[in-house]
mmCIF file of C-alpha atoms in Angstrom:
data_model
loop_
_atom_site.group_PDB
_atom_site.id
_atom_site.type_symbol
_atom_site.label_atom_id
_atom_site.label_comp_id
_atom_site.label_asym_id
_atom_site.label_seq_id
_atom_site.Cartn_x
_atom_site.Cartn_y
_atom_site.Cartn_z
ATOM 1 C CA UNK A 1 191.732 -34.330 253.200
ATOM 2 C CA UNK A 2 194.410 -36.143 254.351
ATOM 3 C CA UNK A 3 196.593 -38.872 253.094
ATOM 4 C CA UNK A 4 195.495 -42.573 255.247
ATOM 5 C CA UNK A 5 199.015 -44.786 255.491
ATOM 6 C CA UNK A 6 198.754 -48.081 254.566
ATOM 7 C CA UNK A 7 200.291 -50.501 257.096
ATOM 8 C CA UNK A 8 201.547 -53.991 255.848
ATOM 9 C CA UNK A 9 199.147 -56.776 257.743
ATOM 10 C CA UNK A 10 199.423 -60.437 258.887
ATOM 11 C CA UNK A 11 198.397 -62.289 256.122
ATOM 12 C CA UNK A 12 194.839 -63.752 256.382
ATOM 13 C CA UNK A 13 193.079 -66.763 255.632
ATOM 14 C CA UNK A 14 191.535 -66.767 251.513
ATOM 15 C CA UNK A 15 188.185 -66.480 253.010
ATOM 16 C CA UNK A 16 189.235 -63.409 254.907
ATOM 17 C CA UNK A 17 190.442 -61.796 252.026
ATOM 18 C CA UNK A 18 187.848 -62.492 249.895
ATOM 19 C CA UNK A 19 185.298 -60.805 252.178
ATOM 20 C CA UNK A 20 186.758 -57.684 253.849
ATOM 21 C CA UNK A 21 188.916 -56.918 250.274
ATOM 22 C CA UNK A 22 188.133 -58.261 247.288
ATOM 23 C CA UNK A 23 184.375 -58.106 248.211
ATOM 24 C CA UNK A 24 184.530 -54.269 249.730
ATOM 25 C CA UNK A 25 186.706 -53.284 247.171
ATOM 26 C CA UNK A 26 189.439 -52.370 249.852
ATOM 27 C CA UNK A 27 192.717 -51.722 249.023
ATOM 28 C CA UNK A 28 195.368 -53.796 251.669
ATOM 29 C CA UNK A 29 199.214 -54.557 251.976
ATOM 30 C CA UNK A 30 199.906 -57.814 253.220
ATOM 31 C CA UNK A 31 203.004 -59.296 254.484
ATOM 32 C CA UNK A 32 204.413 -62.777 254.863
ATOM 33 C CA UNK A 33 205.011 -63.688 251.103
ATOM 34 C CA UNK A 34 206.977 -67.426 250.820
ATOM 35 C CA UNK A 35 209.920 -67.162 248.474
ATOM 36 C CA UNK A 36 213.438 -67.449 247.822
ATOM 37 C CA UNK A 37 214.404 -64.363 248.241
ATOM 38 C CA UNK A 38 218.286 -64.929 247.573
ATOM 39 C CA UNK A 39 217.153 -66.481 243.915
ATOM 40 C CA UNK A 40 215.412 -63.275 243.537
ATOM 41 C CA UNK A 41 218.161 -60.764 243.825
ATOM 42 C CA UNK A 42 219.851 -58.724 241.214
ATOM 43 C CA UNK A 43 223.021 -60.722 240.485
ATOM 44 C CA UNK A 44 220.994 -63.988 241.183
ATOM 45 C CA UNK A 45 218.027 -62.895 238.312
ATOM 46 C CA UNK A 46 220.724 -62.041 236.066
ATOM 47 C CA UNK A 47 222.002 -65.644 236.271
ATOM 48 C CA UNK A 48 219.228 -66.924 235.529
ATOM 49 C CA UNK A 49 217.287 -64.768 232.994
ATOM 50 C CA UNK A 50 220.034 -62.338 231.538
ATOM 51 C CA UNK A 51 219.840 -63.701 228.170
ATOM 52 C CA UNK A 52 216.413 -63.396 227.723
ATOM 53 C CA UNK A 53 215.501 -60.463 225.599
ATOM 54 C CA UNK A 54 213.400 -57.886 227.672
ATOM 55 C CA UNK A 55 210.882 -54.811 227.074
ATOM 56 C CA UNK A 56 211.472 -51.529 228.632
ATOM 57 C CA UNK A 57 208.754 -49.366 228.701
ATOM 58 C CA UNK A 58 207.812 -45.452 229.434
ATOM 59 C CA UNK A 59 206.762 -44.521 232.825
ATOM 60 C CA UNK A 60 203.393 -45.516 231.258
ATOM 61 C CA UNK A 61 202.201 -48.714 229.040
ATOM 62 C CA UNK A 62 204.468 -47.614 225.828
ATOM 63 C CA UNK A 63 206.939 -49.749 224.070
ATOM 64 C CA UNK A 64 210.166 -47.672 224.394
ATOM 65 C CA UNK A 65 212.885 -50.430 223.428
ATOM 66 C CA UNK A 66 213.954 -54.535 223.898
ATOM 67 C CA UNK A 67 217.685 -55.732 225.439
ATOM 68 C CA UNK A 68 218.785 -58.030 227.663
ATOM 69 C CA UNK A 69 217.776 -57.917 231.226
ATOM 70 C CA UNK A 70 221.309 -58.430 231.666
ATOM 71 C CA UNK A 71 222.268 -55.110 229.551
ATOM 72 C CA UNK A 72 219.254 -53.029 231.529
ATOM 73 C CA UNK A 73 220.679 -54.034 235.063
ATOM 74 C CA UNK A 74 224.406 -53.262 233.988
ATOM 75 C CA UNK A 75 222.927 -49.955 232.840
ATOM 76 C CA UNK A 76 220.558 -48.968 235.301
ATOM 77 C CA UNK A 77 220.696 -50.851 238.499
ATOM 78 C CA UNK A 78 223.224 -49.331 241.256
ATOM 79 C CA UNK A 79 223.119 -45.470 240.309
ATOM 80 C CA UNK A 80 223.760 -42.898 242.689
ATOM 81 C CA UNK A 81 222.678 -39.546 243.498
ATOM 82 C CA UNK A 82 219.007 -38.201 242.905
ATOM 83 C CA UNK A 83 216.544 -39.946 240.940
ATOM 84 C CA UNK A 84 216.894 -39.595 237.436
ATOM 85 C CA UNK A 85 213.783 -38.818 234.793
ATOM 86 C CA UNK A 86 213.210 -41.490 232.202
ATOM 87 C CA UNK A 87 214.259 -44.217 233.538
ATOM 88 C CA UNK A 88 213.148 -47.230 231.995
ATOM 89 C CA UNK A 89 211.259 -50.035 232.978
ATOM 90 C CA UNK A 90 211.273 -53.797 232.126
ATOM 91 C CA UNK A 91 208.044 -55.503 232.183
ATOM 92 C CA UNK A 92 207.714 -58.971 230.808
ATOM 93 C CA UNK A 93 204.424 -59.931 230.489
ATOM 94 C CA UNK A 94 203.003 -63.844 229.663
ATOM 95 C CA UNK A 95 201.466 -64.107 226.763
ATOM 96 C CA UNK A 96 198.716 -62.194 226.529
ATOM 97 C CA UNK A 97 197.134 -62.448 222.693
ATOM 98 C CA UNK A 98 197.919 -64.516 219.305
ATOM 99 C CA UNK A 99 200.769 -62.079 218.343
ATOM 100 C CA UNK A 100 204.430 -62.861 217.236
ATOM 101 C CA UNK A 101 206.179 -61.144 220.823
ATOM 102 C CA UNK A 102 209.040 -61.257 222.959
ATOM 103 C CA UNK A 103 206.824 -62.333 225.541
ATOM 104 C CA UNK A 104 208.135 -63.893 229.401
ATOM 105 C CA UNK A 105 206.521 -67.010 229.610
ATOM 106 C CA UNK A 106 209.461 -68.434 229.465
ATOM 107 C CA UNK A 107 210.715 -66.000 232.340
ATOM 108 C CA UNK A 108 207.954 -67.125 234.608
ATOM 109 C CA UNK A 109 209.300 -70.511 233.713
ATOM 110 C CA UNK A 110 212.336 -70.403 235.034
ATOM 111 C CA UNK A 111 211.335 -68.820 238.288
ATOM 112 C CA UNK A 112 208.770 -71.109 239.122
ATOM 113 C CA UNK A 113 210.476 -72.974 242.021
ATOM 114 C CA UNK A 114 211.885 -69.608 243.699
ATOM 115 C CA UNK A 115 208.417 -68.132 244.814
ATOM 116 C CA UNK A 116 204.919 -69.034 245.887
ATOM 117 C CA UNK A 117 201.166 -67.653 245.504
ATOM 118 C CA UNK A 118 200.126 -65.632 248.403
ATOM 119 C CA UNK A 119 198.353 -67.412 250.809
ATOM 120 C CA UNK A 120 195.375 -65.475 250.857
ATOM 121 C CA UNK A 121 194.458 -65.332 247.547
ATOM 122 C CA UNK A 122 191.817 -67.176 246.476
ATOM 123 C CA UNK A 123 192.040 -70.517 244.343
ATOM 124 C CA UNK A 124 188.708 -70.610 242.776
ATOM 125 C CA UNK A 125 185.108 -68.692 242.110
ATOM 126 C CA UNK A 126 187.383 -66.737 238.969
ATOM 127 C CA UNK A 127 185.667 -65.191 236.083
ATOM 128 C CA UNK A 128 189.455 -63.812 234.257
ATOM 129 C CA UNK A 129 190.976 -66.195 234.000
ATOM 130 C CA UNK A 130 187.783 -68.050 233.390
ATOM 131 C CA UNK A 131 187.963 -71.299 236.564
ATOM 132 C CA UNK A 132 184.702 -72.111 235.562
ATOM 133 C CA UNK A 133 185.793 -73.952 232.162
ATOM 134 C CA UNK A 134 189.038 -75.339 233.697
ATOM 135 C CA UNK A 135 191.536 -72.043 232.996
ATOM 136 C CA UNK A 136 194.218 -72.753 235.842
ATOM 137 C CA UNK A 137 194.532 -70.315 238.982
ATOM 138 C CA UNK A 138 197.754 -70.411 239.830
ATOM 139 C CA UNK A 139 199.663 -67.444 239.335
ATOM 140 C CA UNK A 140 203.112 -69.331 239.649
ATOM 141 C CA UNK A 141 202.787 -71.393 236.829
ATOM 142 C CA UNK A 142 199.485 -70.689 235.140
ATOM 143 C CA UNK A 143 198.853 -67.329 232.958
ATOM 144 C CA UNK A 144 196.775 -64.321 233.931
ATOM 145 C CA UNK A 145 196.080 -60.813 232.594
ATOM 146 C CA UNK A 146 199.054 -58.649 232.943
ATOM 147 C CA UNK A 147 200.522 -61.039 234.846
ATOM 148 C CA UNK A 148 204.371 -59.515 234.494
ATOM 149 C CA UNK A 149 207.807 -59.727 235.627
ATOM 150 C CA UNK A 150 208.353 -56.128 236.774
ATOM 151 C CA UNK A 151 212.421 -55.223 237.209
ATOM 152 C CA UNK A 152 212.948 -51.857 237.796
ATOM 153 C CA UNK A 153 215.659 -49.117 238.347
ATOM 154 C CA UNK A 154 215.291 -46.756 241.212
ATOM 155 C CA UNK A 155 212.912 -44.007 239.968
ATOM 156 C CA UNK A 156 211.112 -45.765 237.326
ATOM 157 C CA UNK A 157 207.677 -45.458 237.487
ATOM 158 C CA UNK A 158 204.238 -46.357 236.534
ATOM 159 C CA UNK A 159 202.132 -43.225 235.988
ATOM 160 C CA UNK A 160 198.652 -42.588 237.502
ATOM 161 C CA UNK A 161 196.140 -44.961 235.975
ATOM 162 C CA UNK A 162 193.672 -47.817 236.517
ATOM 163 C CA UNK A 163 193.881 -50.992 235.714
ATOM 164 C CA UNK A 164 191.709 -52.526 232.411
ATOM 165 C CA UNK A 165 188.000 -53.906 232.404
ATOM 166 C CA UNK A 166 187.374 -53.368 235.740
ATOM 167 C CA UNK A 167 189.631 -56.231 236.753
ATOM 168 C CA UNK A 168 191.836 -56.891 240.163
ATOM 169 C CA UNK A 169 195.496 -56.369 240.471
ATOM 170 C CA UNK A 170 197.885 -57.247 242.967
ATOM 171 C CA UNK A 171 202.269 -56.582 243.197
ATOM 172 C CA UNK A 172 204.524 -58.887 245.378
ATOM 173 C CA UNK A 173 207.143 -57.375 245.446
ATOM 174 C CA UNK A 174 211.038 -59.743 246.086
ATOM 175 C CA UNK A 175 213.860 -57.443 246.391
ATOM 176 C CA UNK A 176 213.591 -53.575 246.723
ATOM 177 C CA UNK A 177 210.789 -50.859 247.331
ATOM 178 C CA UNK A 178 208.283 -49.198 245.838
ATOM 179 C CA UNK A 179 206.445 -45.864 246.964
ATOM 180 C CA UNK A 180 202.661 -46.240 246.595
ATOM 181 C CA UNK A 181 199.902 -43.660 245.894
ATOM 182 C CA UNK A 182 195.853 -45.019 245.915
ATOM 183 C CA UNK A 183 193.010 -42.608 244.609
ATOM 184 C CA UNK A 184 189.610 -44.071 245.235
ATOM 185 C CA UNK A 185 187.295 -44.980 241.934
ATOM 186 C CA UNK A 186 184.458 -41.570 242.902
ATOM 187 C CA UNK A 187 187.771 -39.459 241.992
ATOM 188 C CA UNK A 188 188.381 -40.628 238.574
ATOM 189 C CA UNK A 189 186.901 -37.615 236.878
ATOM 190 C CA UNK A 190 188.778 -34.993 239.436
ATOM 191 C CA UNK A 191 191.578 -36.702 238.148
ATOM 192 C CA UNK A 192 191.054 -37.188 234.484
ATOM 193 C CA UNK A 193 193.296 -34.388 231.772
ATOM 194 C CA UNK A 194 192.253 -35.815 228.683
ATOM 195 C CA UNK A 195 190.115 -39.169 228.010
ATOM 196 C CA UNK A 196 192.441 -41.233 225.955
ATOM 197 C CA UNK A 197 189.991 -44.029 225.118
ATOM 198 C CA UNK A 198 191.751 -46.357 226.983
ATOM 199 C CA UNK A 199 192.012 -47.515 230.645
ATOM 200 C CA UNK A 200 195.136 -46.714 231.616
ATOM 201 C CA UNK A 201 195.832 -42.951 229.886
ATOM 202 C CA UNK A 202 194.105 -39.545 230.424
ATOM 203 C CA UNK A 203 194.690 -39.430 233.693
ATOM 204 C CA UNK A 204 197.190 -36.095 235.095
ATOM 205 C CA UNK A 205 200.554 -37.048 235.825
ATOM 206 C CA UNK A 206 200.955 -36.611 239.934
ATOM 207 C CA UNK A 207 204.862 -36.225 239.459
ATOM 208 C CA UNK A 208 204.968 -34.010 236.589
ATOM 209 C CA UNK A 209 206.555 -30.781 238.658
ATOM 210 C CA UNK A 210 208.986 -33.336 241.534
ATOM 211 C CA UNK A 211 209.583 -37.403 241.753
ATOM 212 C CA UNK A 212 209.522 -37.061 245.082
ATOM 213 C CA UNK A 213 206.239 -35.331 246.120
ATOM 214 C CA UNK A 214 202.538 -35.917 244.792
ATOM 215 C CA UNK A 215 200.289 -32.890 243.582
ATOM 216 C CA UNK A 216 197.257 -34.652 244.424
ATOM 217 C CA UNK A 217 196.740 -35.834 247.828
ATOM 218 C CA UNK A 218 196.161 -39.787 247.574
ATOM 219 C CA UNK A 219 193.744 -41.495 249.734
ATOM 220 C CA UNK A 220 196.169 -44.322 250.669
ATOM 221 C CA UNK A 221 199.936 -44.208 250.928
ATOM 222 C CA UNK A 222 202.731 -46.293 251.663
ATOM 223 C CA UNK A 223 205.893 -48.517 250.347
ATOM 224 C CA UNK A 224 205.665 -52.061 249.623
ATOM 225 C CA UNK A 225 208.739 -53.916 250.795
ATOM 226 C CA UNK A 226 210.047 -57.449 250.057
ATOM 227 C CA UNK A 227 207.842 -59.498 251.136
ATOM 228 C CA UNK A 228 204.600 -57.964 250.571
ATOM 229 C CA UNK A 229 202.132 -57.798 248.359
ATOM 230 C CA UNK A 230 199.987 -54.914 247.989
ATOM 231 C CA UNK A 231 195.856 -55.533 246.465
ATOM 232 C CA UNK A 232 194.526 -52.797 244.634
ATOM 233 C CA UNK A 233 191.051 -53.296 243.709
ATOM 234 C CA UNK A 234 189.198 -52.310 240.617
ATOM 235 C CA UNK A 235 188.541 -48.899 239.571
ATOM 236 C CA UNK A 236 191.238 -47.471 242.110
ATOM 237 C CA UNK A 237 193.516 -44.768 240.380
ATOM 238 C CA UNK A 238 197.480 -45.622 241.458
ATOM 239 C CA UNK A 239 200.413 -44.118 240.745
ATOM 240 C CA UNK A 240 204.412 -46.535 241.503
ATOM 241 C CA UNK A 241 207.540 -45.381 242.418
ATOM 242 C CA UNK A 242 210.707 -47.463 242.361
ATOM 243 C CA UNK A 243 212.422 -45.577 245.656
ATOM 244 C CA UNK A 244 215.144 -48.439 245.248
ATOM 245 C CA UNK A 245 216.275 -51.469 242.477
ATOM 246 C CA UNK A 246 213.237 -53.556 242.228
ATOM 247 C CA UNK A 247 211.977 -57.158 241.340
ATOM 248 C CA UNK A 248 208.339 -58.106 241.701
ATOM 249 C CA UNK A 249 205.548 -60.102 239.890
ATOM 250 C CA UNK A 250 202.444 -58.381 238.986
ATOM 251 C CA UNK A 251 199.405 -60.134 237.756
ATOM 252 C CA UNK A 252 195.204 -58.909 237.339
ATOM 253 C CA UNK A 253 191.885 -61.283 237.824
ATOM 254 C CA UNK A 254 188.185 -60.604 237.788
ATOM 255 C CA UNK A 255 186.630 -62.630 241.194
ATOM 256 C CA UNK A 256 182.820 -63.443 241.188
ATOM 257 C CA UNK A 257 182.881 -61.823 244.916
ATOM 258 C CA UNK A 258 183.800 -58.639 242.912
ATOM 259 C CA UNK A 259 182.208 -58.603 239.797
ATOM 260 C CA UNK A 260 179.682 -56.394 239.427
ATOM 261 C CA UNK A 261 181.082 -53.376 237.808
ATOM 262 C CA UNK A 262 182.923 -55.798 235.775
ATOM 263 C CA UNK A 263 178.969 -56.987 234.825
ATOM 264 C CA UNK A 264 178.429 -53.021 234.341
ATOM 265 C CA UNK A 265 181.549 -52.582 231.761
ATOM 266 C CA UNK A 266 180.460 -55.662 229.802
ATOM 267 C CA UNK A 267 177.166 -54.034 229.228
ATOM 268 C CA UNK A 268 178.330 -50.739 227.931
ATOM 269 C CA UNK A 269 182.000 -49.734 228.621
ATOM 270 C CA UNK A 270 183.999 -52.166 226.345
ATOM 271 C CA UNK A 271 183.173 -50.846 223.011
ATOM 272 C CA UNK A 272 186.185 -49.691 221.476
ATOM 273 C CA UNK A 273 188.419 -50.556 224.578
ATOM 274 C CA UNK A 274 191.364 -51.761 222.991
ATOM 275 C CA UNK A 275 192.117 -53.739 226.254
ATOM 276 C CA UNK A 276 189.073 -55.996 225.416
ATOM 277 C CA UNK A 277 191.274 -58.138 223.168
ATOM 278 C CA UNK A 278 192.898 -58.986 225.992
ATOM 279 C CA UNK A 279 190.106 -60.149 227.450
ATOM 280 C CA UNK A 280 188.749 -62.185 224.862
ATOM 281 C CA UNK A 281 192.349 -64.286 225.275
ATOM 282 C CA UNK A 282 191.795 -65.096 228.488
ATOM 283 C CA UNK A 283 188.090 -66.064 227.275
ATOM 284 C CA UNK A 284 189.373 -68.978 225.329
ATOM 285 C CA UNK A 285 188.594 -71.860 227.453
ATOM 286 C CA UNK A 286 185.325 -71.281 226.881
ATOM 287 C CA UNK A 287 185.357 -72.202 223.316
ATOM 288 C CA UNK A 288 186.038 -68.845 221.060
ATOM 289 C CA UNK A 289 188.862 -66.726 220.556
ATOM 290 C CA UNK A 290 186.625 -64.251 219.885
ATOM 291 C CA UNK A 291 183.455 -63.554 222.234
ATOM 292 C CA UNK A 292 181.501 -60.637 222.169
ATOM 293 C CA UNK A 293 180.870 -58.566 225.232
ATOM 294 C CA UNK A 294 177.337 -60.084 225.246
ATOM 295 C CA UNK A 295 178.771 -63.522 225.336
ATOM 296 C CA UNK A 296 181.406 -62.699 227.958
ATOM 297 C CA UNK A 297 178.537 -61.883 229.709
ATOM 298 C CA UNK A 298 176.235 -64.182 229.115
ATOM 299 C CA UNK A 299 178.283 -67.017 229.991
ATOM 300 C CA UNK A 300 178.937 -65.342 232.892
ATOM 301 C CA UNK A 301 175.775 -64.013 234.346
ATOM 302 C CA UNK A 302 172.949 -65.301 232.603
ATOM 303 C CA UNK A 303 172.177 -67.944 235.696
ATOM 304 C CA UNK A 304 172.587 -65.529 238.640
#
């Protein structure tokens, strides 16, 4: 097979984006983000957020260390030479559940004035967050599942995985470059090494042998550059490596036009999923912090 290059398109309207990408579960890179580039460069980021405690992760989602953002950037940014193995990755998530943790909500508050929601993204009809129950739908100021500020040195990566509970993901790139490889959902069995019962793990490491090459040919392959957003539909496996010191923001959602697999997940696949508690947390506006999968399904689909 031949990998298809994924090239950035001009910013579509929200209606076009829903019709052509969300409803069709089709990946895309969109250019034309609205943000204050100078305020999201490394030195500006250190000035605005450097005192905050940052969370360092490995190449999947295993927490490895806690230190200030300034210390991370001093240690890992601006390195030259060949890419290093095991470069840590700052993932700063807004609150995802009711536990005491170094969440990234304050970091998002400090950055709220320097970036805007991509114009192509819808502002309504979200099942997660639950817009029908009054949950906010502006990721600049409202919480979303896995909304994270990602600060990563060259060589940091996110190994092949797919995102939880059949949610879609976007990544907005503000500084530096990432290489993105995307694999169709129907290739999951081919790319499974040993299922571990989670959405994230169990897949082969397509960069295990060499960081600069892929052992499995992706369906789509491209580079995410400043001012661009990649849309990763639910079920698509993806591998990402940072090719230049990088600053980006990511979040997940479930939209009504792409919710068929989400409904199936609630019916049969949520049992034992460790990420289900995050789905429960984001259904608090419905009136309970511990809704069952059946109750969540009835809320969204009973009248359908």
